[in-house]
XYZ file of C-alpha atoms in Angstrom:
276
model
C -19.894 11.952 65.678
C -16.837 13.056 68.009
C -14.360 11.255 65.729
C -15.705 13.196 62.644
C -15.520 16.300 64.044
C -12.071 15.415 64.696
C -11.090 14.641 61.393
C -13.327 16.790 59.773
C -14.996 14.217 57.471
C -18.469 15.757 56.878
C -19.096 13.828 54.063
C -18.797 10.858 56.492
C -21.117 13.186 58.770
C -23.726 13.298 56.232
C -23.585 9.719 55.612
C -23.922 8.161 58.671
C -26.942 10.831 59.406
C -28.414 9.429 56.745
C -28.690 6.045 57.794
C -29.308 6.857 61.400
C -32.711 8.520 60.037
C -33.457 5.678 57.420
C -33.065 3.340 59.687
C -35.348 5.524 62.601
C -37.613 5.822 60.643
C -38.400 2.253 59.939
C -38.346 1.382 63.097
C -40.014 4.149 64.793
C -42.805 3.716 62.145
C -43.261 -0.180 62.636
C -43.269 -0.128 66.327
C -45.774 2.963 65.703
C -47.732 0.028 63.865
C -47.495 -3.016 66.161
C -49.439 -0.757 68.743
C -52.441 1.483 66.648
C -53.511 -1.523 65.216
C -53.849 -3.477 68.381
C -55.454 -0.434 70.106
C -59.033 -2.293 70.117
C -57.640 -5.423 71.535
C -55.904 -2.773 74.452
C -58.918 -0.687 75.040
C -61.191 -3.467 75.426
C -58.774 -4.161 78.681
C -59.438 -0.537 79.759
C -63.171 1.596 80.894
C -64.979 3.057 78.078
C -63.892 6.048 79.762
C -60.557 5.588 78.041
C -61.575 5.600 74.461
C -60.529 9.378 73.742
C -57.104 7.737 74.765
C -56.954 6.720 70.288
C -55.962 10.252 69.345
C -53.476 10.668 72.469
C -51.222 7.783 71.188
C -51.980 9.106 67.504
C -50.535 12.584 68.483
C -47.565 11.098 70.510
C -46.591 8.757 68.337
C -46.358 10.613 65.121
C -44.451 13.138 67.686
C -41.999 10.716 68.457
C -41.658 9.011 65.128
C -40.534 12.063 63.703
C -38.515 12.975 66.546
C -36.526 9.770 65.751
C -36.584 10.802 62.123
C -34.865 13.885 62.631
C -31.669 11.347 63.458
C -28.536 12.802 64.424
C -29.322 16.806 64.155
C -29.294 17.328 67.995
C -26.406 15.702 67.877
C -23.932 17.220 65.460
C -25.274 21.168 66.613
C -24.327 19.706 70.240
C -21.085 18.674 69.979
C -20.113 20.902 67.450
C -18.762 24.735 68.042
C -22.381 26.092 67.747
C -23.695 24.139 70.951
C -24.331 27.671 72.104
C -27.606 27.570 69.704
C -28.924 24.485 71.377
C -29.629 26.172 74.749
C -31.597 28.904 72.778
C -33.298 26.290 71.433
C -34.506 24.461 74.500
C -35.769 28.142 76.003
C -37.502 28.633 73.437
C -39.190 24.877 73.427
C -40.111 25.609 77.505
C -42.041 28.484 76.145
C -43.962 27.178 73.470
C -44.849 24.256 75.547
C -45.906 26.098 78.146
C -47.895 28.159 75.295
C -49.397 25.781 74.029
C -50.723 24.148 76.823
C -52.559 26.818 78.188
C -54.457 27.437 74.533
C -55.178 23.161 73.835
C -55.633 21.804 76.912
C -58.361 24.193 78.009
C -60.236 22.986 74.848
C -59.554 19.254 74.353
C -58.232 18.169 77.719
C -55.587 15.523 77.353
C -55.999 15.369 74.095
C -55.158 18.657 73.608
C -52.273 18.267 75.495
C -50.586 15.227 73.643
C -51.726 17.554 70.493
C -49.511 20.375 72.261
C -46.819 18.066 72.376
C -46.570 16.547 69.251
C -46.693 20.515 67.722
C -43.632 21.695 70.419
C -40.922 18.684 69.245
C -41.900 19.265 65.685
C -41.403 23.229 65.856
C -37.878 22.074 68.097
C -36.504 19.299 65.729
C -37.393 21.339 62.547
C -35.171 24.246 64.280
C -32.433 22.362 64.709
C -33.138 20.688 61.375
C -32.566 23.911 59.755
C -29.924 25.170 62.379
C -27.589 21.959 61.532
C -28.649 22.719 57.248
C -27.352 26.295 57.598
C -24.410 25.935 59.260
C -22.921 22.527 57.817
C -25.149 21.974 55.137
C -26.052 18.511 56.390
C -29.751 16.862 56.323
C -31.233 13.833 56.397
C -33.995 13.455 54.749
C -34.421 11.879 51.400
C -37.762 11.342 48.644
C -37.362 8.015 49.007
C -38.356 8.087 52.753
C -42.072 8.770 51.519
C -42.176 4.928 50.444
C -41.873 4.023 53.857
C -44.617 6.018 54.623
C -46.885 4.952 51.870
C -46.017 1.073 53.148
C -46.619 1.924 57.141
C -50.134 3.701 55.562
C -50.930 0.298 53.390
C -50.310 -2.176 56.506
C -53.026 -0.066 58.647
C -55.181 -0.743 55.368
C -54.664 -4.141 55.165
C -55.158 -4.222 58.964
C -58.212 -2.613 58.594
C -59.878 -5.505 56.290
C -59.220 -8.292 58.973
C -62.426 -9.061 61.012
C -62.749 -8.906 64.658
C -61.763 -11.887 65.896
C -63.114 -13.963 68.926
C -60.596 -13.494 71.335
C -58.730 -10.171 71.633
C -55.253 -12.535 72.020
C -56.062 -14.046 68.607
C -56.758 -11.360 66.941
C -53.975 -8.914 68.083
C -51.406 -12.193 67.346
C -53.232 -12.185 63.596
C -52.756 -8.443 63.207
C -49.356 -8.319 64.546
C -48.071 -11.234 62.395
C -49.708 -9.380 59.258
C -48.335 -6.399 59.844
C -44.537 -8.028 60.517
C -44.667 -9.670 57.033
C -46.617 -6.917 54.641
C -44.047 -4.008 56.019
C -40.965 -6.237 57.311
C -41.268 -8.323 54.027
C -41.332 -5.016 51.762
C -38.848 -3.327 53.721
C -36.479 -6.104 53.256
C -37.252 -7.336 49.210
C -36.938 -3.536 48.819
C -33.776 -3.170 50.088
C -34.640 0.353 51.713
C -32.001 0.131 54.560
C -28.447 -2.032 53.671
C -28.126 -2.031 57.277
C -31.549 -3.544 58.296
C -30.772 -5.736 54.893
C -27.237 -6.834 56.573
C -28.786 -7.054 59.847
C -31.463 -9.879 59.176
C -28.957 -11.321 56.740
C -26.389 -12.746 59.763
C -29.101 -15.196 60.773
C -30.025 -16.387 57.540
C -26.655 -16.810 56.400
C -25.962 -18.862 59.709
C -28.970 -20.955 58.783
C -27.048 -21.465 54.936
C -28.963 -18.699 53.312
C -26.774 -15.966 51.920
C -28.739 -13.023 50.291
C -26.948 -10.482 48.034
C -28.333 -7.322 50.363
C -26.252 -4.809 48.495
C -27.110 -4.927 45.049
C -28.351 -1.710 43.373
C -32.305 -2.333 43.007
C -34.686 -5.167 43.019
C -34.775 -8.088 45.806
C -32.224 -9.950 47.212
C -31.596 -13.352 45.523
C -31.459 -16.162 48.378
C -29.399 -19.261 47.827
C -27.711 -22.083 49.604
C -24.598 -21.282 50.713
C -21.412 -24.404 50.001
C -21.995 -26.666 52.982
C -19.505 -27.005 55.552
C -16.819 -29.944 55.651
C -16.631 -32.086 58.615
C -12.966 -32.012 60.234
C -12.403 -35.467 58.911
C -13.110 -33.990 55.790
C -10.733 -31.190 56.278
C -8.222 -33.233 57.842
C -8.141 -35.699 54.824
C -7.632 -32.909 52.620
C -4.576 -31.662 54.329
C -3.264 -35.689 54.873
C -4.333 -36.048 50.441
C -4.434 -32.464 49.150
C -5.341 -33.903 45.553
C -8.360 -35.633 47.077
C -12.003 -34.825 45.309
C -13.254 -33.570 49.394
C -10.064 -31.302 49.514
C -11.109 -29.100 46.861
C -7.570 -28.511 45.294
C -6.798 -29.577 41.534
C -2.891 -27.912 41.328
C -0.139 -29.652 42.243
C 1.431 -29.506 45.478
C 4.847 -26.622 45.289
C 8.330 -28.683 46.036
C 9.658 -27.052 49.140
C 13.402 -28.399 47.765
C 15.182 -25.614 46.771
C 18.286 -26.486 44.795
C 22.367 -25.945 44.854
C 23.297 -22.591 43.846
C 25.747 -22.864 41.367
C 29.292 -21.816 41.610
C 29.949 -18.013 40.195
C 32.698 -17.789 37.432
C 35.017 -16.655 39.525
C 35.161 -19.506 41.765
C 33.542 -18.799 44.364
C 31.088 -21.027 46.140
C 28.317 -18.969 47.888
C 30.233 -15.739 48.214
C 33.429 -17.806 49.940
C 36.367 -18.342 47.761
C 36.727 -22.755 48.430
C 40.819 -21.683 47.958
C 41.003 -18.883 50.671
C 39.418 -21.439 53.004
């Protein structure tokens, strides 16, 4: 973010905020997954007292999956020249917190204080949100982003239809493993981040599977990749470069280069052969 200050690419600035909050919000919203629909298998570990502890996650985990989301805002209004508007900011986050607080917790106890919470970064990260809109005209949110919502809300869905298991080992294993191929499989065969795309491409492609990540639309196609020649291969192409391993059908360029010829006026190479 330094170096585009510098140079003063904001289109650059909007970009990679863009993908910083794409790719956030995946994650943020998977790993946001992985744990409420294990929650059972972790409360059974716990007292029964613990039980109200469902809606304390809930609240501080949609807190801090938007806080990712909000990507690079704090950011760009930090180092850029109004960084004065930042310390505002975080006064006036002390106060509602400390507002807040005294009106939940009173009420609901701790849950009324992770409720307090998730409402103070909201109210801070939509300030800056607008702060960093206003004065660069930069945010990075898109429509699109709603999809990943939708898929995060179908995978607690799908969760939901799974019987208890036996064991709560087994059945958080079965949960987690449905959850990593409903929302990683869409996310991918989607193509909703090129970066997660290129990301989980290296270790295909090192296994011979290439996928075309970047394509506009529709799913990567998969396919096997040339195999790799063995250095006796290679090395019998270089010895026979018209060999069927070697690849090569043109002929091989004569490094002979031949005489100059002698200019009209006799001389030979820019020498006059008489002067000599």
């Amino acid at each position: 973010v330094t170096n585009l200050w510098k140079e003063r690419d904001m289109e650059g600035m909007r970009r990679i905020s863009r993908e910083m909050s794409l790719v956030n919000l995946i994650v943020g919203s998977f790993l946001f997954l992985l744990i409420w629909v294990n929650l059972d298998n972790i409360f059974s570990l716990m007292p029964g007292s613990y039980s109200d502890g469902r809606y304390v996650f809930l609240f501080l985990g949609l807190a801090r999956v938007m806080d990712m989301y909000s990507g690079l805002n704090g950011t760009i209004l930090v180092t850029s020249k109004k960084y004065r508007y930042d310390f505002t900011f975080s006064l006036m986050l002390v106060a509602l917190t400390v507002a807040s607080n005294a009106l939940l917790i009173p009420r609901w106890g701790m849950t009324g204080a992770a409720l307090a919470t998730m409402i103070t970064v909201l109210a801070y990260n939509a300030i800056r949100i607008a702060s960093v809109w206003k004065f660069y005209r930069i945010q990075p949110f898109a429509l699109s982003d709603l999809l990943v919502v939708a898929l995060a809300a179908g995978c607690i869905g799908a969760s939901a239809l799974v019987p208890p298991m036996g064991h709560f080992i087994a059945d958080g294993l079965i949960r987690s493993a449905l959850v990593a191929a409903l929302y990683g499989g869409a996310v991918y065969s989607l193509k909703l981040s090129p970066e997660i795309n290129r990301t989980i491409g290296r270790p295909l492609s090192r296994l011979g599977i290439r996928c075309d990540c970047t394509g506009p639309g529709g799913p990567g196609r998969l396919r096997q990749t040339r195999p790799r020649r063995s250095r006796s291969q290679q090395a019998s192409s270089l010895r026979f470069p018209h060999s069927p391993d070697s690849g090569i059908n043109r002929p091989v360029k004569s490094t002979h280069r031949p005489a100059t010829a002698p200019k009209p006026n006799g001389a030979w190479n820019g020498r006059n052969p008489e002067a000599a």
